[in-house]
Tab-separated table of C-alpha atoms and ligand atoms in Angstrom:
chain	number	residue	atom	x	y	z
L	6	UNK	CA	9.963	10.029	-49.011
L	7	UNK	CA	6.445	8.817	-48.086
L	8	UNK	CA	6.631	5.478	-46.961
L	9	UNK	CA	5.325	2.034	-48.815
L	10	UNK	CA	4.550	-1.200	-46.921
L	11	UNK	CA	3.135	-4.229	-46.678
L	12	UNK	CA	1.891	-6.706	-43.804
L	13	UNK	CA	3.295	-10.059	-43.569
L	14	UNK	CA	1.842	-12.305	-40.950
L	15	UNK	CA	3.909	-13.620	-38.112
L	16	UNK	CA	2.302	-17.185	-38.363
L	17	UNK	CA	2.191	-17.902	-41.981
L	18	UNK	CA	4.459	-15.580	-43.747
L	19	UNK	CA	1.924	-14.505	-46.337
L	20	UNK	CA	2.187	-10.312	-47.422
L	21	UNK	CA	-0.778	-8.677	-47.247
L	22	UNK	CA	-1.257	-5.332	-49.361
L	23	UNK	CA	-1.769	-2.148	-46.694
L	24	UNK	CA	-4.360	-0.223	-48.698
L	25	UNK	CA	-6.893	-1.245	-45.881
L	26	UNK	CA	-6.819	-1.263	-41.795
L	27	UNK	CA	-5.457	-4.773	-41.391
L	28	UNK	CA	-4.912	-6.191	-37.955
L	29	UNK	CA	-4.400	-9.988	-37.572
L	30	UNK	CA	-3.963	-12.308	-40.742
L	31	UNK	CA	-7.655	-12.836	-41.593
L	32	UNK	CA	-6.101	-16.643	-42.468
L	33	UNK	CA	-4.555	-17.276	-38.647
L	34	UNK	CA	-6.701	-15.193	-36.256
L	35	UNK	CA	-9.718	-17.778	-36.217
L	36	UNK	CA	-9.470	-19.084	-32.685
L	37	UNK	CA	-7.451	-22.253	-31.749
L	38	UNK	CA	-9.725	-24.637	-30.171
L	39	UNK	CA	-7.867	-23.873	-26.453
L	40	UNK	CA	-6.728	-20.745	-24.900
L	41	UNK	CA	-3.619	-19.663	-26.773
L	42	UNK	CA	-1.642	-16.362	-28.006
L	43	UNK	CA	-3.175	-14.877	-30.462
L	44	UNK	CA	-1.983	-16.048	-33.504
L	45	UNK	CA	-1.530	-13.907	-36.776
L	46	UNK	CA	-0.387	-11.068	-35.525
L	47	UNK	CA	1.086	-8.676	-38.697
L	48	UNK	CA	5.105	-7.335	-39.545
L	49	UNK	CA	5.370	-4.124	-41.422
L	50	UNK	CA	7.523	-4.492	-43.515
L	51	UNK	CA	8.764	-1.745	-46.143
L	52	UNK	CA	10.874	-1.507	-49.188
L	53	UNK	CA	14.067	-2.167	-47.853
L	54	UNK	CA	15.948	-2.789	-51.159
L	55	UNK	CA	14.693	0.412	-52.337
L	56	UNK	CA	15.422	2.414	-49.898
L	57	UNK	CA	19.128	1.384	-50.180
L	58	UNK	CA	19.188	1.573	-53.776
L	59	UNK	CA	17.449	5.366	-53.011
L	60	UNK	CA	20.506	6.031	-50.399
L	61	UNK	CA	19.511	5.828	-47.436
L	62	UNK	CA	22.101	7.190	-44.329
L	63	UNK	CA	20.575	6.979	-40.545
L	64	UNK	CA	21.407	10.615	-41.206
L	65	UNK	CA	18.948	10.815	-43.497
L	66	UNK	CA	16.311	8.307	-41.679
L	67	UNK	CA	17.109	10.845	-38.926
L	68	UNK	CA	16.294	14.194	-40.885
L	69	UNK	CA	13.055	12.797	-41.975
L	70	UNK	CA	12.248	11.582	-38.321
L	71	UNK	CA	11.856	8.029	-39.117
L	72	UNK	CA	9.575	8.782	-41.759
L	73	UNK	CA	10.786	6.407	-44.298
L	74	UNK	CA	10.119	3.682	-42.014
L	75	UNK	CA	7.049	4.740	-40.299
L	76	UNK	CA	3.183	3.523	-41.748
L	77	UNK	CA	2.265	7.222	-42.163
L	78	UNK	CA	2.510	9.778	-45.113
L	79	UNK	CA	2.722	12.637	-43.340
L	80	UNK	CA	4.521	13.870	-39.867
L	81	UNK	CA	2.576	16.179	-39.435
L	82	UNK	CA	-0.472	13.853	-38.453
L	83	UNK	CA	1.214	13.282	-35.161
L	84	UNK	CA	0.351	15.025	-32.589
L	85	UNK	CA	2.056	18.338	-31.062
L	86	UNK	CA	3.126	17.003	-28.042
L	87	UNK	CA	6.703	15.904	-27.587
L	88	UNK	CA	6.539	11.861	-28.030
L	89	UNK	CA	9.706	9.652	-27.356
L	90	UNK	CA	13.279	11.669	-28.221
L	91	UNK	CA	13.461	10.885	-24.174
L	92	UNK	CA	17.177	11.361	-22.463
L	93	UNK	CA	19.342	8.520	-22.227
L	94	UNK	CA	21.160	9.112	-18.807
L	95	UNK	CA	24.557	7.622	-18.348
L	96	UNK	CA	26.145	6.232	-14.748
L	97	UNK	CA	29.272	4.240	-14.018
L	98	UNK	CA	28.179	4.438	-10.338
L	99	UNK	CA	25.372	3.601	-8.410
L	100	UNK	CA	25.396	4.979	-5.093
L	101	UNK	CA	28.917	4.735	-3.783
L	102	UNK	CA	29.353	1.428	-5.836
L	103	UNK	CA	31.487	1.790	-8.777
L	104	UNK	CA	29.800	-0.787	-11.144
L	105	UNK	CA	32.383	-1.561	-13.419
L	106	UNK	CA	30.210	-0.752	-16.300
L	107	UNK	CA	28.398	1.718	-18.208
L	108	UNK	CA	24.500	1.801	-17.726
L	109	UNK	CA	22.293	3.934	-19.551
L	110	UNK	CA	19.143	4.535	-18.408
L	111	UNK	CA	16.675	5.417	-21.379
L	112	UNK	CA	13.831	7.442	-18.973
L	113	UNK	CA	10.331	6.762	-21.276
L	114	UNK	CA	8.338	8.473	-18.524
L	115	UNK	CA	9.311	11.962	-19.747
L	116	UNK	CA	6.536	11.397	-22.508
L	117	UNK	CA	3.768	13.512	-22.654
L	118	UNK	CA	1.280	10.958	-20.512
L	119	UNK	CA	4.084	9.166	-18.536
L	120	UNK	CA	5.067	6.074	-20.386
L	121	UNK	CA	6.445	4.428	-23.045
L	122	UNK	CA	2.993	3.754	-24.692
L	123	UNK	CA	2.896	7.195	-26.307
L	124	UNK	CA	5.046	5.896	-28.575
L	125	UNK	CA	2.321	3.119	-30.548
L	126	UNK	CA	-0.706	5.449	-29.108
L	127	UNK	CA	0.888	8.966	-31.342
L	128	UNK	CA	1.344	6.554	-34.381
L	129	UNK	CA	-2.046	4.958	-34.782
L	130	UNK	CA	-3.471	8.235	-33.977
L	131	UNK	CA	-1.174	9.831	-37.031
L	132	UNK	CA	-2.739	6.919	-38.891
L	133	UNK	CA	-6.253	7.494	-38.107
L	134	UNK	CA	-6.038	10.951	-38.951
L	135	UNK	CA	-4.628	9.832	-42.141
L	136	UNK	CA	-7.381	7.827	-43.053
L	137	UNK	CA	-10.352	9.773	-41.904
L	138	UNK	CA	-11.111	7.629	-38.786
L	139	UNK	CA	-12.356	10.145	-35.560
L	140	UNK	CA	-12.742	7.335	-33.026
L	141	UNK	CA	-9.953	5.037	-31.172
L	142	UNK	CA	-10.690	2.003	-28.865
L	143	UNK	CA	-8.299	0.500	-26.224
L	144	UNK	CA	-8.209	-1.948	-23.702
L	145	UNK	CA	-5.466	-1.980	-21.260
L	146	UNK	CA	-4.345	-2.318	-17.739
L	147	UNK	CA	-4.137	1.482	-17.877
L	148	UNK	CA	-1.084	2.904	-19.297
L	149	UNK	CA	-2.180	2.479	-22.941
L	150	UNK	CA	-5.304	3.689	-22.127
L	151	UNK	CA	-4.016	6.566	-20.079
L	152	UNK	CA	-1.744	7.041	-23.168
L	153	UNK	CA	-4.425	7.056	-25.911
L	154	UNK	CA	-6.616	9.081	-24.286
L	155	UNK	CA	-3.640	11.659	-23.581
L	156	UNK	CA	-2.837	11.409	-27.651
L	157	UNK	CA	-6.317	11.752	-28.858
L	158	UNK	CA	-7.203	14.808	-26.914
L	159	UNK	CA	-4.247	16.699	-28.325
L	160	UNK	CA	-5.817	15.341	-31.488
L	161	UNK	CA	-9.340	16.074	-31.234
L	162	UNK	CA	-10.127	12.265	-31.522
L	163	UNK	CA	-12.369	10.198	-29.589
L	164	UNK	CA	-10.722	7.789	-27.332
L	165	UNK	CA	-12.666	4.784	-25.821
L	166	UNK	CA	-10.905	2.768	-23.108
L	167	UNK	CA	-11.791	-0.436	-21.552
L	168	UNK	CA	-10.069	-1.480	-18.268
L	169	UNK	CA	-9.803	-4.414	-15.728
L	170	UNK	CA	-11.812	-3.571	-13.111
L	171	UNK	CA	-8.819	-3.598	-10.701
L	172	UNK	CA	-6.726	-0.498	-12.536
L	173	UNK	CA	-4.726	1.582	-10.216
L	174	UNK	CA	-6.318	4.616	-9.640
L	175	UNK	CA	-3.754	6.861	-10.861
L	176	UNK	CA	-4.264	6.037	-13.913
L	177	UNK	CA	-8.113	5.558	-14.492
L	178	UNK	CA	-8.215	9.601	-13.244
L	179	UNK	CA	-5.601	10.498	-16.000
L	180	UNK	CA	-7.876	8.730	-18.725
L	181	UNK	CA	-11.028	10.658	-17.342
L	182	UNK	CA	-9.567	14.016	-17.142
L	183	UNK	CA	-8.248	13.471	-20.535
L	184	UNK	CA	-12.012	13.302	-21.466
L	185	UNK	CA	-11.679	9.663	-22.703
L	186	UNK	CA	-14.787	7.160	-22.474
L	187	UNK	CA	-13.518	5.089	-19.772
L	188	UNK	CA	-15.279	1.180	-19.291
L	189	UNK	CA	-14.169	-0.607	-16.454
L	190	UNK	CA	-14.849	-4.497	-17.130
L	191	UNK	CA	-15.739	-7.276	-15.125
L	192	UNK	CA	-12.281	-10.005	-15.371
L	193	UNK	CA	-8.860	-9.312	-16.040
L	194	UNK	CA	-6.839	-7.430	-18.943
L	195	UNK	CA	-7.794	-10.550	-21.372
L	196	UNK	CA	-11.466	-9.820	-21.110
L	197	UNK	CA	-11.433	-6.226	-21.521
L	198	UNK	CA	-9.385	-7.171	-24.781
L	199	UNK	CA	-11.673	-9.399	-26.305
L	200	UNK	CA	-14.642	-7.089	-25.601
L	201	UNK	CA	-12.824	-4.050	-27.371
L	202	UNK	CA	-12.335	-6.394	-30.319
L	203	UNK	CA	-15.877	-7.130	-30.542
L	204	UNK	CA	-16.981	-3.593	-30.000
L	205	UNK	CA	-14.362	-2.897	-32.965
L	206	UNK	CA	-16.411	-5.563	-35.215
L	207	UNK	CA	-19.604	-3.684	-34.018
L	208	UNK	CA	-19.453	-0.301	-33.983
L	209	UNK	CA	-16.308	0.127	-36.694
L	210	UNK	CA	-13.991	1.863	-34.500
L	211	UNK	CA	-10.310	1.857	-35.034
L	212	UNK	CA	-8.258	-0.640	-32.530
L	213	UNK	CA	-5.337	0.530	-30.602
L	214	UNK	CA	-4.644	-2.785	-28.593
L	215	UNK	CA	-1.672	-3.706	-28.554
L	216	UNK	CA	-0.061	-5.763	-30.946
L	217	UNK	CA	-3.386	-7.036	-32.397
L	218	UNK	CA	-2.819	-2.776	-34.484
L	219	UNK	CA	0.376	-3.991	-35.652
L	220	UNK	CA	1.195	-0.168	-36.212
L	221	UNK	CA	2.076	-0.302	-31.989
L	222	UNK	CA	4.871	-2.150	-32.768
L	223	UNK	CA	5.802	0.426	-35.181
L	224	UNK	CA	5.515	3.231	-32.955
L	225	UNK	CA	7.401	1.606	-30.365
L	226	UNK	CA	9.954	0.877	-32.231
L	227	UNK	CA	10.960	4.061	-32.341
L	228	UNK	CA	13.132	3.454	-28.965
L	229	UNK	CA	15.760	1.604	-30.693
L	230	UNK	CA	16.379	4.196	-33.676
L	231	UNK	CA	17.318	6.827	-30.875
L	232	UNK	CA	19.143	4.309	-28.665
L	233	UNK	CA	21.266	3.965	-31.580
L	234	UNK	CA	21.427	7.901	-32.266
L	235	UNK	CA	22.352	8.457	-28.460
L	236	UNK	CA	24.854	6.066	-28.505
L	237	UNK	CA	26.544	7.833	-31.511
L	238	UNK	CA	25.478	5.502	-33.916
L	239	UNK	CA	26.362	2.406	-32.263
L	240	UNK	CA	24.652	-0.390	-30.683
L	241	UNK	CA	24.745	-0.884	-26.733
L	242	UNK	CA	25.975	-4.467	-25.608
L	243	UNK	CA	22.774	-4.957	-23.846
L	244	UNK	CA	18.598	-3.960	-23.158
L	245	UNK	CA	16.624	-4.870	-20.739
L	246	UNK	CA	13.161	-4.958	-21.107
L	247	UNK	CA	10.260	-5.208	-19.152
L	248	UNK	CA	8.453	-7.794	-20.213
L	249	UNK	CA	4.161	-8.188	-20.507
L	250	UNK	CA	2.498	-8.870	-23.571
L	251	UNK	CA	5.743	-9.166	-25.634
L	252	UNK	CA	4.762	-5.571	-27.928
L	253	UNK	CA	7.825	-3.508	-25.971
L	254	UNK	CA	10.051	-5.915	-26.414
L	255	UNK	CA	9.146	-7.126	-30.098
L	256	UNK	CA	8.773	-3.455	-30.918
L	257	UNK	CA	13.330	-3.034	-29.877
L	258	UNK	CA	13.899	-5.700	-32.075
L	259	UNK	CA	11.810	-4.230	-34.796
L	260	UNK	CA	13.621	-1.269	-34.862
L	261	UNK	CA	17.038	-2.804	-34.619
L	262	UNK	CA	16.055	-5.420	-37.820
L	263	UNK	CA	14.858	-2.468	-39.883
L	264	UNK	CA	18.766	-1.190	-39.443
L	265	UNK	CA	19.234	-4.251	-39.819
L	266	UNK	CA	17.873	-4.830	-43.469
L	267	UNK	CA	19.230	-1.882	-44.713
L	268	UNK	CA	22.646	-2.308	-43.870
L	269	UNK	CA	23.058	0.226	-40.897
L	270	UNK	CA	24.062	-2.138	-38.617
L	271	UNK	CA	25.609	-5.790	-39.041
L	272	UNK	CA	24.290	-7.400	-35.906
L	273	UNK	CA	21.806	-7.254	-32.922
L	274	UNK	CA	22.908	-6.086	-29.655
L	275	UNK	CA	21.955	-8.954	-26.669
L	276	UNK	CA	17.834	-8.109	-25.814
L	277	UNK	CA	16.960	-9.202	-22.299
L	278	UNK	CA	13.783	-9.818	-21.289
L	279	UNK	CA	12.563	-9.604	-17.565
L	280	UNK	CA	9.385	-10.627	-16.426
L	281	UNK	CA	8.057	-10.748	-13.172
L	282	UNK	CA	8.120	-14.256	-11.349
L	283	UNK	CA	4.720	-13.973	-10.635
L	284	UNK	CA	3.864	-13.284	-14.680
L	285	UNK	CA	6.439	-15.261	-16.353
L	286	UNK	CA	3.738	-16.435	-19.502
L	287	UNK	CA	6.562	-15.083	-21.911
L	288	UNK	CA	9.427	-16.202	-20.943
L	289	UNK	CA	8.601	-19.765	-19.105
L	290	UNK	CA	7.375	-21.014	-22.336
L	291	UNK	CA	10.310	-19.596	-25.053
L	292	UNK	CA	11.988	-22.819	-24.778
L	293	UNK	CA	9.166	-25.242	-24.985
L	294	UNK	CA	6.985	-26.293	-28.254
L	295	UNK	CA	3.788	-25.571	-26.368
L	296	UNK	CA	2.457	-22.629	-24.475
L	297	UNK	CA	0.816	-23.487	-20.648
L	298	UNK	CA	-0.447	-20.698	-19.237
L	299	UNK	CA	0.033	-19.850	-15.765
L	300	UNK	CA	-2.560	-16.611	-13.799
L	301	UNK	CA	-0.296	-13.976	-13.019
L	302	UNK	CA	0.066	-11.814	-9.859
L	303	UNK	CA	2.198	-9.230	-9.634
L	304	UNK	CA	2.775	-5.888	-8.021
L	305	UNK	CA	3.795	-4.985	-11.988
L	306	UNK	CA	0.088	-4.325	-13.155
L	307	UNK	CA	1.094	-3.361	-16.555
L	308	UNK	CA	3.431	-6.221	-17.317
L	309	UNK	CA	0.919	-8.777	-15.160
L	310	UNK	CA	-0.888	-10.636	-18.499
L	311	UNK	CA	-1.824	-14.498	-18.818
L	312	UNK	CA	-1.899	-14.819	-22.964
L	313	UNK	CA	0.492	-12.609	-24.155
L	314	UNK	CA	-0.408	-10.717	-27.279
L	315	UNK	CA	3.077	-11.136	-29.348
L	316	UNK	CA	3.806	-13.963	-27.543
L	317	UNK	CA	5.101	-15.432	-30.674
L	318	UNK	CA	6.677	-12.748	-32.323
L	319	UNK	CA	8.482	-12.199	-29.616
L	320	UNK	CA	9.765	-15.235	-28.714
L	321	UNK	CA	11.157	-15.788	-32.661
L	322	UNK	CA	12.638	-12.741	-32.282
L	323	UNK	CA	14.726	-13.659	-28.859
L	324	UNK	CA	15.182	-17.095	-30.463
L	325	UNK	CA	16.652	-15.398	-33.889
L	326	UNK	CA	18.676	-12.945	-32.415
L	327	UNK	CA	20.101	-14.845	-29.367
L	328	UNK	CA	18.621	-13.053	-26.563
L	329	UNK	CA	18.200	-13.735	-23.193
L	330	UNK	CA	15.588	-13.674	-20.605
L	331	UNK	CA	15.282	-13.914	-16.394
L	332	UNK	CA	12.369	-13.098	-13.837
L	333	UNK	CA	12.286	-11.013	-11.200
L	334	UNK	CA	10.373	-11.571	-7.603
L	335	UNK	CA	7.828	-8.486	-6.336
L	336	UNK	CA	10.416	-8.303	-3.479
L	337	UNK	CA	13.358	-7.895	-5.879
L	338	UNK	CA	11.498	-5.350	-8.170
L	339	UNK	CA	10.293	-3.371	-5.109
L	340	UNK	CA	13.825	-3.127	-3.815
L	341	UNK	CA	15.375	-2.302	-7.383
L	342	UNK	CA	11.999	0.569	-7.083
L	343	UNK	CA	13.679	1.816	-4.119
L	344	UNK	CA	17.490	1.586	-5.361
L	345	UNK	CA	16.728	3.592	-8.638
L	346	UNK	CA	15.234	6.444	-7.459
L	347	UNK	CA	17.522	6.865	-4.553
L	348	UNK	CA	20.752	6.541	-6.769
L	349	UNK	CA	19.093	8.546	-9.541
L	350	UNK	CA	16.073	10.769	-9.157
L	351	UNK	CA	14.320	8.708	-11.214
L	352	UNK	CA	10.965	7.431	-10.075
L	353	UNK	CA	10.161	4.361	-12.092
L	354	UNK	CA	6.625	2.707	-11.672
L	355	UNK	CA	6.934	-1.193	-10.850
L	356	UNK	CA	7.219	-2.637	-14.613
L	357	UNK	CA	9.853	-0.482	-15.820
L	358	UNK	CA	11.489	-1.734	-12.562
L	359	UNK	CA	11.090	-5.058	-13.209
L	360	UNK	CA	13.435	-4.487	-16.076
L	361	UNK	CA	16.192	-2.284	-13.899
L	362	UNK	CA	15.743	-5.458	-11.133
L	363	UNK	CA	17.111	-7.802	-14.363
L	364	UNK	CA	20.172	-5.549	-14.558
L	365	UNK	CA	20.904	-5.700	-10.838
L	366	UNK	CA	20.221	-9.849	-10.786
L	367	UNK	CA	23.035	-9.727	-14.160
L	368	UNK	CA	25.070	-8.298	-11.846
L	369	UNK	CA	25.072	-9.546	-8.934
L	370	UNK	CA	25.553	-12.837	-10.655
L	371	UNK	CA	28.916	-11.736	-12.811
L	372	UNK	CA	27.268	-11.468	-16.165
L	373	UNK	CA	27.974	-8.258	-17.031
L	374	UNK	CA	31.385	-7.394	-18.945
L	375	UNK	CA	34.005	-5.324	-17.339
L	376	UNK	CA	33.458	-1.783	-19.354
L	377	UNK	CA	30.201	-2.951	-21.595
L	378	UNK	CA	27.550	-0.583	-22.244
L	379	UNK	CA	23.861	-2.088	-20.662
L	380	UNK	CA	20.612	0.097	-21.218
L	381	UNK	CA	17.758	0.045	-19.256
L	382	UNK	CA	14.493	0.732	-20.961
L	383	UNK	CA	12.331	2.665	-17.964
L	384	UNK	CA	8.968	2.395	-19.602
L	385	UNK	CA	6.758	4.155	-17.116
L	386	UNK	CA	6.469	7.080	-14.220
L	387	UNK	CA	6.219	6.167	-10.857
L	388	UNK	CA	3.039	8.282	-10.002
L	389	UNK	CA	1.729	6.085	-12.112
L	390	UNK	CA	0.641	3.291	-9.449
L	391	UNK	CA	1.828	4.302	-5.566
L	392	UNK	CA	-1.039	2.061	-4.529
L	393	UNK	CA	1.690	-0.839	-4.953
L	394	UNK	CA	4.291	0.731	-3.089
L	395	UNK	CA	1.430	1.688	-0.058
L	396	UNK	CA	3.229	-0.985	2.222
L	397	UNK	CA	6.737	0.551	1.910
L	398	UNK	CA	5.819	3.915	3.102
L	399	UNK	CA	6.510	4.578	6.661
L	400	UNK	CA	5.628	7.955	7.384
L	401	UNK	CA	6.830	9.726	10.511
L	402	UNK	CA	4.412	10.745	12.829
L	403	UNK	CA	3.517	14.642	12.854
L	404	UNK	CA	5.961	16.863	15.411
L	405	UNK	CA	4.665	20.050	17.130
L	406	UNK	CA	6.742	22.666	15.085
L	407	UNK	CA	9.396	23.284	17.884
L	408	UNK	CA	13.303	22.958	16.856
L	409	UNK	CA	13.414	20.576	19.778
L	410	UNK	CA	11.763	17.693	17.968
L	411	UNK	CA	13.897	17.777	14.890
L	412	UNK	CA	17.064	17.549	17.331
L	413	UNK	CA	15.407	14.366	18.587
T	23	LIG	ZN1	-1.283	-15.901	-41.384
């Protein structure tokens, strides 16, 4: 079954019919009088009731690969490339410590451009196709941009990508050898944004960036459909999340709520979300009525954002469904950097371990259950941005190639 949906705004609850690109509620966009979150950002939501009343298993949603609750009409509109279905690894150690627990570690960079961001980027690709649109626009701090340019060259679409000037390199040369239109900006992430919205207005492109197409929220959450399949078809105790922009994390809950609404599960496992000390936008302003904004340095470019673009989504959704939140220092996320991909193999870039540096903090301070089941979302490759990690490398000094030297 082809899926129907509407949008309902996030701000003012009023459904909007999808027969057109939407992307914020044309009634809350207009811009508050100070710097804010973007208000207005759009739900999709689709016809849960019929749906049941139609019969719907997760075996089925499964067979139809998340069709029935996916925007598009057609799979085969996404592109070839493998996107998500990434492992979910398993440890009850960690090194020679015997954790007590299980942790799963859900490893996003094994999509096809490194990161989690594949997920939104194949959708609103899909979705383009779908509607006859050839041209994409993105700003980003790098991995969505890396991403969308990655998706549209497997789809023959154009991809235009604006960037803070100060994107790690790594990822500027994946979005020029994908043959992408790259624009570095003058500012941060938050300028490049509002110039690809304008562009959008002027030259009719279609908008990838994030949250503001609610359709990335779709794609991503596509996570929590296979955390839920790898688990056997039931829930984990715990996810951490990394936290930037609030789209990741808003995008989990998404997918947990649809199973939620049709009866496939009967409650929400605990969402954590970890931000960096040094960006803390999200989280430092959950519990308060109004938002202060605070300029963010971090060694986690992709989660380092002053207004975050479902900042309010996702803070009903951690309010709603009881989840918790915690920050991590640059020292703390290095180290957890370090500790992963020693005890692991796996090579995590600085955001996604931001969110493995929650788990260890939980730890360390007791508040993880005897035998409970914790995930880890890693969202991104470390290749991805070595730059950061420049100061931890201490490499030996060259040794004529004699036996002698090594023995030393
Ligand atoms: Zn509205």
């Amino acid at each position: 079954m082809s899926s129907s949906f509407t949008y309902q705004c996030t701000s003012c609850a009023e459904d909007f019919p999808s027969d057109s690109t939407m992307y914020l509620c044309p009634k809350c966009e207009k811009k508050p009088k100070e710097k804010l979150p973007p208000f207005g950002v759009l739900k999709v939501i689709y016809g849960y009731k019929d749906l049941i009343r139609f019969g719907i298993t997760f075996k089925k949603l499964k067979q139809n690969r998340w069709l029935d609750l996916l925007p598009i009409n057609n799979l085969d509109n996404l592109p070839k490339l493998n996107i998500g279905n990434t492992p979910l690894y398993n440890y009850q150690m960690l090194g020679e410590e015997n954790m007590g627990f299980d942790l799963y570690l859900k490893d996003d960079s094994q999509n096809p451009t490194f990161s989690f961001k594949d997920r939104a980027s194949a959708l609103v690709s899909a979705y383009a196709k779908e509607n006859g649109i050839d041209t994409i626009v993105t700003a980003s701090t790098g991995n969505a941009g890396s991403s969308l340019a990655g998706i549209c060259a497997a789809q023959g679409q154009k991809a235009i990508v604006m960037v803070p000037e100060s994107a790690p390199i790594a990822k500027l040369t994946q979005i020029i050898m994908y043959g992408a239109d790259i624009i570095p900006v003058k500012g941060n992430y938050d300028d490049a944004f509002d110039l690809s919205v304008n562009a959008t207005e002027h030259f009719g492109w279609y908008n990838r960036n994030t949250a503001y197409n609610p359709l990335t929220i779709e794609g991503k959450k596509t996570v929590s459909f296979e955390l839920f399949d790898q688990l056997g078809e039931t829930l984990p105790d715990r996810i951490f999340v990394p936290v930037g922009d609030g789209v990741i994390i808003s995008g989990v809950y998404k997918g947990f709520e649809d199973l939620l609404k049709l009866g496939i599960i009967n409650k929400m496992p605990i969402i954590v979300a970890v931000q960096a000390e040094g960006s803390d936008n999200l989280v430092r302003n959950i519990s308060t009525s109004t938002f202060v904004v605070k300029d963010s340095h971090t060694i986690a470019d992709s989660i380092s954002v002053n207004y975050p673009r479902n900042y309010y989504m996702a803070k009903d959704f951690i309010q709603k469904y009881k989840g918790d939140w915690l920050t991590v220092s640059d020292i703390e996320i290095m180290e957890a950097s370090k500790n992963l991909a020693k005890h692991t193999g796996l090579f995590a870039e600085p955001a996604a371990s931001a969110a493995f540096a929650g788990m260890i903090k939980y730890k360390n301070e007791n508040k993880i259950a005897k035998g409970s089941r914790n995930v880890v979302l890693l969202t991104g490759s470390g290749l991805k941005d070595i730059s950061s990690l420049q100061k931890e490398l201490k490499i030996p000094d060259a040794i004529e190639p004699d036996i002698k030297y090594i023995e030393r």
